[in-house]
Short mmCIF file of C-alpha atoms in Angstrom, two decimals:
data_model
loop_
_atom_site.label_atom_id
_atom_site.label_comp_id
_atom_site.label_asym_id
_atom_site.label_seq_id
_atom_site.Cartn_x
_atom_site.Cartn_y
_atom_site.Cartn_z
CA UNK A 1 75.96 92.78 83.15
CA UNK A 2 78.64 90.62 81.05
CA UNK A 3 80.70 92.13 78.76
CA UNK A 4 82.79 90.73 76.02
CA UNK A 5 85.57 91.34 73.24
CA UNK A 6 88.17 88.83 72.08
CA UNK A 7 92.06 89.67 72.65
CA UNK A 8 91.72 92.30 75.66
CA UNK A 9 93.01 90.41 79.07
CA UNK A 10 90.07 92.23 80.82
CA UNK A 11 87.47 90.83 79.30
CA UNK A 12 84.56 89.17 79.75
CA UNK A 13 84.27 90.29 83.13
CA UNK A 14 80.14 90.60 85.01
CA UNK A 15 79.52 93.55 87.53
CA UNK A 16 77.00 92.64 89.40
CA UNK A 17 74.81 95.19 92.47
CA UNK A 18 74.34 92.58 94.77
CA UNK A 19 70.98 92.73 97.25
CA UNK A 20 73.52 94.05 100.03
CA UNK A 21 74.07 97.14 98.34
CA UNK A 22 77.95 96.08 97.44
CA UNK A 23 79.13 95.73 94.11
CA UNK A 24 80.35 92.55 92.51
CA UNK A 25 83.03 92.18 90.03
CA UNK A 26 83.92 88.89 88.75
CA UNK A 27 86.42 87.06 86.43
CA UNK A 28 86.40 83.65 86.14
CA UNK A 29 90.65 82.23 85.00
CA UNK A 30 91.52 78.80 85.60
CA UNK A 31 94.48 79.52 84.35
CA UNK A 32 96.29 78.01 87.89
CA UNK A 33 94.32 77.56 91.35
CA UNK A 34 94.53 80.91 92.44
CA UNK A 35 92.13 83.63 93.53
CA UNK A 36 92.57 87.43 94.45
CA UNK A 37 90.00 89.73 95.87
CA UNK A 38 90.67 93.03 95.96
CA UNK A 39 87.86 95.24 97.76
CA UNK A 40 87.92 98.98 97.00
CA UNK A 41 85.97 101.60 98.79
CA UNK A 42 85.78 104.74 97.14
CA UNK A 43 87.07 106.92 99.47
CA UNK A 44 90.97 108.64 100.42
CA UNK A 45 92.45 111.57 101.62
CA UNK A 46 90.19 114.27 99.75
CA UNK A 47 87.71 112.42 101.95
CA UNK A 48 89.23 112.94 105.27
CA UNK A 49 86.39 115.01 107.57
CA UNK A 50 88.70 118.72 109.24
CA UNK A 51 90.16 118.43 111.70
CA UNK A 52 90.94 114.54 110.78
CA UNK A 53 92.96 114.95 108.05
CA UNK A 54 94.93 111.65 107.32
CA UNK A 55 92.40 109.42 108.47
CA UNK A 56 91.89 107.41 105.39
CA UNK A 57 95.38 106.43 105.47
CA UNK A 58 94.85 106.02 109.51
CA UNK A 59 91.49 103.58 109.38
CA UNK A 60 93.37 101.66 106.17
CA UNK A 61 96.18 100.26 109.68
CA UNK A 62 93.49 99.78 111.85
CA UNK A 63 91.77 97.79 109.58
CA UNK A 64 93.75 95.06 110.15
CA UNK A 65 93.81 95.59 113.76
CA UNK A 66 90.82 93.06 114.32
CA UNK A 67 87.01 92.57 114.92
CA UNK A 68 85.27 90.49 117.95
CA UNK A 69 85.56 87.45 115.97
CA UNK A 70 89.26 88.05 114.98
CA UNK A 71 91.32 89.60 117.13
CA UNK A 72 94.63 91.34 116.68
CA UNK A 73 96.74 89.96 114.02
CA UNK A 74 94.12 87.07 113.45
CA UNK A 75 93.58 87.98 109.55
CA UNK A 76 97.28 88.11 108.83
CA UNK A 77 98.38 84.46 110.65
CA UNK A 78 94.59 83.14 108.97
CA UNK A 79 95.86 83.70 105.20
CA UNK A 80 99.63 83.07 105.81
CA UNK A 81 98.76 79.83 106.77
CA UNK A 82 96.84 79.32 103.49
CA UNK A 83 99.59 79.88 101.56
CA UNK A 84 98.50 83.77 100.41
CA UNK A 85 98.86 87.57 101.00
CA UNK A 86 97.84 90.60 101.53
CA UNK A 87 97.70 93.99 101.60
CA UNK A 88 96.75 97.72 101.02
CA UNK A 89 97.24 100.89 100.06
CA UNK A 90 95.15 104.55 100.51
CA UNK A 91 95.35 107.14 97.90
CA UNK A 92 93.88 110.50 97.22
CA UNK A 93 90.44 109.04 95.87
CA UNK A 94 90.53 105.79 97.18
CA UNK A 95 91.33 102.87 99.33
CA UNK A 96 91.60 99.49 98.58
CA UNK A 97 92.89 96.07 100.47
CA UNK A 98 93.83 93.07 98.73
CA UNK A 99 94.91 88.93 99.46
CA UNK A 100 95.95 86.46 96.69
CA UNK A 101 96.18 82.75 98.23
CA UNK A 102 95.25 79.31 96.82
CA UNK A 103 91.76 79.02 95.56
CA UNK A 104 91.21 76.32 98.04
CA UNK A 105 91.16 79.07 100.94
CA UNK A 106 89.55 81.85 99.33
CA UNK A 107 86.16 81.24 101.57
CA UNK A 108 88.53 81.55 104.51
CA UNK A 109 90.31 84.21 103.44
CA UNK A 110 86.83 86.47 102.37
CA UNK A 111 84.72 86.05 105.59
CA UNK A 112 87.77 87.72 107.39
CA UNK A 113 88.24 90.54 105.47
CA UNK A 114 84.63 91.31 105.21
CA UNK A 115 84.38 90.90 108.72
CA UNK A 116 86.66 93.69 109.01
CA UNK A 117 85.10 95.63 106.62
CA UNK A 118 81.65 95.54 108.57
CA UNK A 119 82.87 94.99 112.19
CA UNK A 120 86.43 96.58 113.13
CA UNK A 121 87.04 96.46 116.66
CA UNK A 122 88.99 99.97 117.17
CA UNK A 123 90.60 99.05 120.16
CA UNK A 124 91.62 102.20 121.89
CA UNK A 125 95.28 100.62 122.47
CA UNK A 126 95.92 98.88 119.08
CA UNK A 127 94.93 102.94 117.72
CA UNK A 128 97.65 104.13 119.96
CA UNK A 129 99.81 102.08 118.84
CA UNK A 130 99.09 102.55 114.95
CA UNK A 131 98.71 106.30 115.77
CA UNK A 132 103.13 105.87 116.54
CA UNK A 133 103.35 103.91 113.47
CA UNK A 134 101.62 106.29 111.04
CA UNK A 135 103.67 109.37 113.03
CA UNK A 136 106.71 107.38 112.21
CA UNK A 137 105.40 107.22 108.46
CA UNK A 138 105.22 110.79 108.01
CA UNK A 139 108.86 111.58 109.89
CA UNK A 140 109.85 109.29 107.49
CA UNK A 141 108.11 111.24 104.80
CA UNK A 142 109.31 114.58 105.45
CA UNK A 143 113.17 112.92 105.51
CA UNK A 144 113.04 111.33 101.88
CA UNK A 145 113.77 114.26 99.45
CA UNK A 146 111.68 112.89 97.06
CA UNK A 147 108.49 112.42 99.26
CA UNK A 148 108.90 115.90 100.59
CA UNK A 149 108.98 118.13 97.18
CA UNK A 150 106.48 115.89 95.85
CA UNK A 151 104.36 116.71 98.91
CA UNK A 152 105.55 120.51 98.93
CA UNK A 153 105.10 120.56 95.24
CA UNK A 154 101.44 119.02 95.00
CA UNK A 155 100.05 121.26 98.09
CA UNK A 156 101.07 124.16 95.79
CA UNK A 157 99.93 122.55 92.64
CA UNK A 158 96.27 121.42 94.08
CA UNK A 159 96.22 124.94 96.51
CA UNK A 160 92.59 125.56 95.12
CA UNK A 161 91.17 121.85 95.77
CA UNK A 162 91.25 119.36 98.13
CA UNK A 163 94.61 117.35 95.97
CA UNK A 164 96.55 119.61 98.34
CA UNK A 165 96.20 117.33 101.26
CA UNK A 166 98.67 114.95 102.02
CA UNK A 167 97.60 111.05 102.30
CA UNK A 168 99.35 110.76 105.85
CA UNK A 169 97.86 113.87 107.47
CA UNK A 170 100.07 116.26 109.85
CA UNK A 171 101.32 115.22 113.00
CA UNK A 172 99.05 117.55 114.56
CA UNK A 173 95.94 116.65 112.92
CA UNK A 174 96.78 112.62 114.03
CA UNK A 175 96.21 113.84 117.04
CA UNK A 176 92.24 114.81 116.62
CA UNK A 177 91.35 111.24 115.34
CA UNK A 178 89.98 109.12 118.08
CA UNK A 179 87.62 106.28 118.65
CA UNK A 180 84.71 107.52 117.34
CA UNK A 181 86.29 109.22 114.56
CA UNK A 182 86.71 105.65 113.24
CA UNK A 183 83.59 104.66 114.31
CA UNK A 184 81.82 108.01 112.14
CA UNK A 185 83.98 107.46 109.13
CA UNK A 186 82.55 103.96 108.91
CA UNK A 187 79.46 104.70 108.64
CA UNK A 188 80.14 107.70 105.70
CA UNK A 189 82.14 105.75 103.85
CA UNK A 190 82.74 102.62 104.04
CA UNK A 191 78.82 102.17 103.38
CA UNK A 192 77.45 99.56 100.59
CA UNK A 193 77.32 101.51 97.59
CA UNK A 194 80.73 102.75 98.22
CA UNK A 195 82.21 99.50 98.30
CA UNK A 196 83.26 97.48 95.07
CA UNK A 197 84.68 93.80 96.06
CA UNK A 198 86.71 92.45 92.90
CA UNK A 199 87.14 88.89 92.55
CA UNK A 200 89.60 87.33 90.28
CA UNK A 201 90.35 83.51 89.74
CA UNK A 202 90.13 79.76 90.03
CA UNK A 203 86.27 80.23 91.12
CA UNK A 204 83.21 80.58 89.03
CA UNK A 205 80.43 83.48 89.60
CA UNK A 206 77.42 81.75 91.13
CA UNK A 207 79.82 80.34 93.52
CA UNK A 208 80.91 83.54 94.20
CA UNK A 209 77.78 85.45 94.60
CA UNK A 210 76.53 82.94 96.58
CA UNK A 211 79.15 83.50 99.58
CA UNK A 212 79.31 86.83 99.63
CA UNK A 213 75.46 87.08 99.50
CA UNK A 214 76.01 84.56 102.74
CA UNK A 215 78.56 87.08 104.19
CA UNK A 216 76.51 89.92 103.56
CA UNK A 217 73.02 89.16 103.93
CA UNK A 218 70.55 91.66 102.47
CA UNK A 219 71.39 94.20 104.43
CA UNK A 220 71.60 97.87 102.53
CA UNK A 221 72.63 100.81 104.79
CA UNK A 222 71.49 103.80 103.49
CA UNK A 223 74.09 106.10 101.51
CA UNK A 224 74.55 109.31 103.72
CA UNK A 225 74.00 112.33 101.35
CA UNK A 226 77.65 114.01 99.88
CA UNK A 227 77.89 117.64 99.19
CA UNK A 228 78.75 119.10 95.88
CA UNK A 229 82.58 119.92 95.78
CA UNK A 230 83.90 122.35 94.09
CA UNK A 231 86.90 121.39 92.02
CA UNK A 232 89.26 124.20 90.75
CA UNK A 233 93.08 124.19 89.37
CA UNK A 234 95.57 127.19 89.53
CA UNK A 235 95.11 129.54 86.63
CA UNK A 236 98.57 131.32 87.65
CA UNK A 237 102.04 130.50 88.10
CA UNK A 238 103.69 129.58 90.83
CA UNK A 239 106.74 128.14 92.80
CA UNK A 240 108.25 126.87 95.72
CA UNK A 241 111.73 126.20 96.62
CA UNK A 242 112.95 124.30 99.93
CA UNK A 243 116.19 123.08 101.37
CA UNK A 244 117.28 120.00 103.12
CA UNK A 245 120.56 117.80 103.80
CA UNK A 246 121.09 116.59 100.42
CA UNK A 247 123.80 116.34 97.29
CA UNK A 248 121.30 117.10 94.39
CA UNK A 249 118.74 119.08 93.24
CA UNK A 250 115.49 118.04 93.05
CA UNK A 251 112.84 119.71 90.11
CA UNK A 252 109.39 119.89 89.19
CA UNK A 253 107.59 121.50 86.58
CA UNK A 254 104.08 120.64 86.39
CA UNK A 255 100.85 122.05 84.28
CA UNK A 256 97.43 120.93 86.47
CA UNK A 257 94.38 120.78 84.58
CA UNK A 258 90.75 119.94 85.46
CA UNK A 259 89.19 116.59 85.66
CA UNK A 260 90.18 114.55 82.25
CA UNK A 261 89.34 111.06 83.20
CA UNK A 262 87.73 109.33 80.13
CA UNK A 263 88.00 111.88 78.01
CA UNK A 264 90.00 111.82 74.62
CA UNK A 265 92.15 114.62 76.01
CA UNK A 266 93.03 112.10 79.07
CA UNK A 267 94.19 109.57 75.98
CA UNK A 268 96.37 112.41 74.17
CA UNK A 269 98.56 113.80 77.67
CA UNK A 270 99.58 110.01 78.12
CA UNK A 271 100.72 110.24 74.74
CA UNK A 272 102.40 113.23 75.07
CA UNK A 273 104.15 112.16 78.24
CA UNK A 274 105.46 109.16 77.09
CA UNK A 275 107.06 110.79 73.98
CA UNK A 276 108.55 113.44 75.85
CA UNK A 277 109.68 111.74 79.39
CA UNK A 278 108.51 107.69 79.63
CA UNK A 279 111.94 105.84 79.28
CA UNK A 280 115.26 105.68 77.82
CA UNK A 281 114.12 106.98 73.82
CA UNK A 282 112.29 109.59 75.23
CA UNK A 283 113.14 113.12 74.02
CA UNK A 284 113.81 114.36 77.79
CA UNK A 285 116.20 111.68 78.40
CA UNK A 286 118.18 111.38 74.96
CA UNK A 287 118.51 114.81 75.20
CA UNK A 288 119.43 115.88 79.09
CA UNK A 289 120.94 112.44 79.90
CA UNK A 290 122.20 110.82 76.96
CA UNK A 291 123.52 113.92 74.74
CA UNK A 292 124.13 116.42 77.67
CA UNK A 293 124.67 114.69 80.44
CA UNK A 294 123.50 117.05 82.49
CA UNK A 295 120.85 114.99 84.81
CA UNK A 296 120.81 111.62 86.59
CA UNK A 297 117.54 110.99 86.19
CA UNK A 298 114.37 112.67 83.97
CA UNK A 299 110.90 111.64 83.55
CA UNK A 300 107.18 112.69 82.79
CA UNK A 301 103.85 111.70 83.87
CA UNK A 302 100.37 112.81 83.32
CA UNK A 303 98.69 111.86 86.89
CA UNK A 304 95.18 111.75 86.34
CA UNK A 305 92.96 112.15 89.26
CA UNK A 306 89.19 111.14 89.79
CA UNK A 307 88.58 115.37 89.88
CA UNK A 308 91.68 116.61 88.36
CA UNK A 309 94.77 116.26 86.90
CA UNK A 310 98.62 116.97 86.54
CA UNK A 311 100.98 117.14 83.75
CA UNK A 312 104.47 116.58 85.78
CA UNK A 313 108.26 116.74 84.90
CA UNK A 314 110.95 115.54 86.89
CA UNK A 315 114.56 115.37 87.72
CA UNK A 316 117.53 115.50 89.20
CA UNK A 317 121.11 117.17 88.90
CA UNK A 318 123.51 118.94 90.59
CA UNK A 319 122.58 122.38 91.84
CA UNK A 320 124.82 124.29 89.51
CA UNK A 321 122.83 122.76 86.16
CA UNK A 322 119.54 123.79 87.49
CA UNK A 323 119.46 126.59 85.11
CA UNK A 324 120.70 124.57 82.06
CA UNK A 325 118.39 122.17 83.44
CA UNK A 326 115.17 124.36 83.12
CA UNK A 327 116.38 125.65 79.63
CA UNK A 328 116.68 122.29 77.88
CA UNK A 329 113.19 121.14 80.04
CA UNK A 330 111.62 124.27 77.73
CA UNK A 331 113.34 124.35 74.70
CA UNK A 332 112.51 120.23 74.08
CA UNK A 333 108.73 121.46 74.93
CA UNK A 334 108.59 123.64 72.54
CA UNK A 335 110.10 121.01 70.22
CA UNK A 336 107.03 119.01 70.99
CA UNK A 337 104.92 121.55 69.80
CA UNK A 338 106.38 122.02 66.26
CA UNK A 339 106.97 118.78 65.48
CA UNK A 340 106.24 115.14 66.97
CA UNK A 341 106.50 112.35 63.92
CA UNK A 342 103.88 109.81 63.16
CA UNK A 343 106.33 107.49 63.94
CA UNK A 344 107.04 108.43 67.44
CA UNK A 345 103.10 108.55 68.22
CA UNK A 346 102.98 104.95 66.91
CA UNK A 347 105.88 104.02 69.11
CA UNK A 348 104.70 105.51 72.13
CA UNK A 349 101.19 103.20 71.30
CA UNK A 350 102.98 100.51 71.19
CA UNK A 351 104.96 100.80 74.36
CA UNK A 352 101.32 102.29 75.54
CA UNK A 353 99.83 98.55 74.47
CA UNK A 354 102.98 96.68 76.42
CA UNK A 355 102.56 98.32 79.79
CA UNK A 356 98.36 97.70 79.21
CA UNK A 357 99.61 93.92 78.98
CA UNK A 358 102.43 93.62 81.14
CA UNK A 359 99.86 95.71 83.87
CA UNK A 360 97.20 93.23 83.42
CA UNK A 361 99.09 90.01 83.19
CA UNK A 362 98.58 88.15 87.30
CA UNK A 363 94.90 88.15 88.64
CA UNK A 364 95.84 90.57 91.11
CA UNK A 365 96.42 92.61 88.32
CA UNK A 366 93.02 92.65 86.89
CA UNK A 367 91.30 92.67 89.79
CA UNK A 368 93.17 95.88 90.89
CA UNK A 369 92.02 96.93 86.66
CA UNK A 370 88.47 96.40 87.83
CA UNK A 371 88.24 97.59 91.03
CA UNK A 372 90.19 101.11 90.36
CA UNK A 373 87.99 101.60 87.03
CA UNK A 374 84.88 100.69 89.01
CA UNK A 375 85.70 103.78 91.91
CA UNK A 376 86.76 106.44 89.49
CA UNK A 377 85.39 106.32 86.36
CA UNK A 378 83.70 103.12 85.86
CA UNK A 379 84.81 99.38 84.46
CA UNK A 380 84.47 99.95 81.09
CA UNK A 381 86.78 103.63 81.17
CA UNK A 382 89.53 100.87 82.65
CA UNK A 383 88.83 98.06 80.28
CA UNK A 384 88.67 100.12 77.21
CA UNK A 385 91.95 102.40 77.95
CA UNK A 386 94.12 101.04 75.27
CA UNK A 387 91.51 101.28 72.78
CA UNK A 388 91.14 104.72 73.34
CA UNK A 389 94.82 105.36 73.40
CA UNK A 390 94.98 104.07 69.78
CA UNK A 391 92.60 106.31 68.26
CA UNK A 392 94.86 109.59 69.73
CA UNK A 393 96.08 111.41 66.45
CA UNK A 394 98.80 114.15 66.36
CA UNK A 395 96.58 116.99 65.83
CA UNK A 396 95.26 115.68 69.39
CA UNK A 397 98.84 115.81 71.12
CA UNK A 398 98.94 119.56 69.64
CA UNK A 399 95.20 120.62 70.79
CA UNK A 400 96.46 119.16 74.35
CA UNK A 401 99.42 121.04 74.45
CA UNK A 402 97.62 124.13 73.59
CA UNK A 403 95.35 124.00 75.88
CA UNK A 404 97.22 122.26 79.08
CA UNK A 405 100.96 123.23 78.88
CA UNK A 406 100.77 126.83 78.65
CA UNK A 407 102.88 129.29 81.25
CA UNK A 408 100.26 130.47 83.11
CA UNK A 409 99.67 127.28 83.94
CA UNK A 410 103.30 126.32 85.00
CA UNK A 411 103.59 125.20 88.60
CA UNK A 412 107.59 125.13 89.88
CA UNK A 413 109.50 123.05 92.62
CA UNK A 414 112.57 122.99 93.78
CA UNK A 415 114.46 120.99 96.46
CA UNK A 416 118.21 122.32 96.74
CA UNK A 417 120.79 121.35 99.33
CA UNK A 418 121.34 123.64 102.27
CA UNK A 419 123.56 126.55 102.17
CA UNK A 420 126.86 126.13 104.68
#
């Protein structure tokens, strides 16, 4: 399938089911002899089989910790020395890794990494050693202020669906994952059909196909069969408040609602949250930072998850303001709700239609586009975004508002410093 439509970045772009069972997306750009392939399997930390938790995040190390053909640091010295990069990153839904290099090595550069996507080695010693590394990652974690109310904060926000967990597991549940842990979760989800492999660059498609066809054979491993989740968001309020070593106060309020992705509600929260909290004209920040003074840093963000959803606010001041803080956060709300201008919803589209550019501008870029649409909601939900975001009106911000940002909805955290 080849899809079309002069002046978006994204597009034409073919997604092709390839006799393997993986999925193909391709963009051909000769804009410059460069190629990135960004694979994405869809599967993260809501994935992550009890006791295990934090093995998504876990098998993403060990990933590049070899395969009988290439051993132990083999992948990263192989596309160094073609002039590229790469890299990866797990999240909540998903779990992608990534190289740019010259086009001249991208051949190179694929048969290792799907090598490693089919045949990972798991060497009991280089998972030791990763299992210190990711231990290390979560210490470091649970020392950032920022990391740990986010983490606290979400838990309490997500308490009724798997969005409580966090990405890096426990250091107690580390400790379950072994051998054939890996070996298990390779077969569950890192199968075929829950694989996307997004291509990007100075190579055309048939040329393209035809390797990774090579690479793959015609191999199709059967999907193993998923039960239904049940996905459910607080319907109550609630807090939490923590204290650690620091100067400032840390707050979030958030609203979670249920799974938005796509929808034309999904369209008006970004809206809303760039009018109220996205950047220095933002009502939050003219008003706490600029006119007050009374925070060092405010934002907003509607995180939209592949089953869920948060509407977030966040800042920070000095203990003592916390109060004023929480009034101002509610009074400019309730602003929001009486009155947002036709010309602030036009604003916030256009700085909406900047960050769609600016976000799809390198080939990395629009591979990442592809291969994040493809897991979650599909291409075209990615592709289309900004047209969607320009059809939002203002009686859409209000219906939103109604329905999302009400108090028994409010979730509450708070990281303050600790008492003497």
């Amino acid at each position: 399938m080849t899809t079309t439509l002069n002046g978006n970045p994204l597009l034409p772009y073919t997604e092709i089911r390839l006799p393997s069972g993986f999925t193909l997306v391709h963009k051909e750009l000769r804009m410059a002899p460069i190629i990135a392939i960004d694979m994405w399997i869809g599967t993260g930390a809501v994935h992550d089989p009890e006791p295990h938790l934090g093995l998504s995040h876990f098998y993403e190390h060990m990933f590049f910790k070899g395969t009988e053909r290439f051993g132990v640091g083999v992948m990263d010295r192989i596309i160094t020395s073609l002039g590229g990069y790469n890299n990866a990153a797990t999240s909540l839904d998903y779990t992608h890794y990534y190289v740019v290099l010259p086009s001249f090595g991208w051949k190179t550069a694929l048969e290792v990494m799907i090598d490693s996507l089919r045949h990972p080695l798991f060497d009991p010693e280089e998972i030791e050693r990763e299992r210190s590394v990711v231990l290390e990652e979560i210490k470091r974690s649970e020392d950032n202020p920022w990391s740990k109310i986010y983490d606290e904060f979400t838990s309490l926000a997500f308490s009724r669906c798997p969005y409580r967990r966090n990405v890096l597991g426990t250091q107690d549940s580390l400790q379950t994952i072994t051998r054939d842990s890996f070996n298990d979760y390779l077969r569950n989800r890192y199968h075929p059909k829950n694989v996307t492999i997004s291509i990007v660059g100075d190579i055309g498609l048939q040329e393209t196909q035809d390797e990774l066809n090579r690479l793959l054979g015609d191999f199709v491993q059967e999907a193993p069969s998923e039960a239904n989740r049940a996905w459910d968001v607080i319907n109550a309020p609630s807090e939490i408040v923590i204290e650690r070593d620091v100067n400032q106060s840390y707050l979030l309020i958030g609203y979670p609602t249920p799974k938005l992705l796509g929808t034309s509600r999904e369209y008006a929260l970004d809206i809303l949250s760039m009018i109220l909290g996205e950047g220095r004209s933002s009502r939050l920040h003219r008003r706490l930072n600029d006119e007050l003074g009374i925070v060092s840093s405010i934002g907003c963000d509607a995180w939209n998850l592949t089953h869920a959803g948060l509407f977030m606010i966040e800042a920070v001041t000095e203990p003592s303001k916390i109060p004023q803080v929480e009034a101002e956060i509610e009074s400019e709300l309730k602003k929001a709700r009486e009155k947002i201008t036709e010309e602030e919803l036009e604003k916030s589209k256009s700085m909406s239609r900047a960050d769609f550019a600016f976000s799809n501008e390198k080939m990395i870029s629009i591979a990442h586009t592809y291969g994040y649409g493809r897991i979650t909601e599909g291409i075209d939900y990615a592709v289309h975004y900004q047209e969607e975001i320009e059809k939002v009106t203002l009686q859409d911000l209000a219906e939103v508002y109604d329905r999302y940002l009400s108090p028994q909805r409010r979730c509450r955290g708070l990281l303050l410093p600790k008492h003497p």
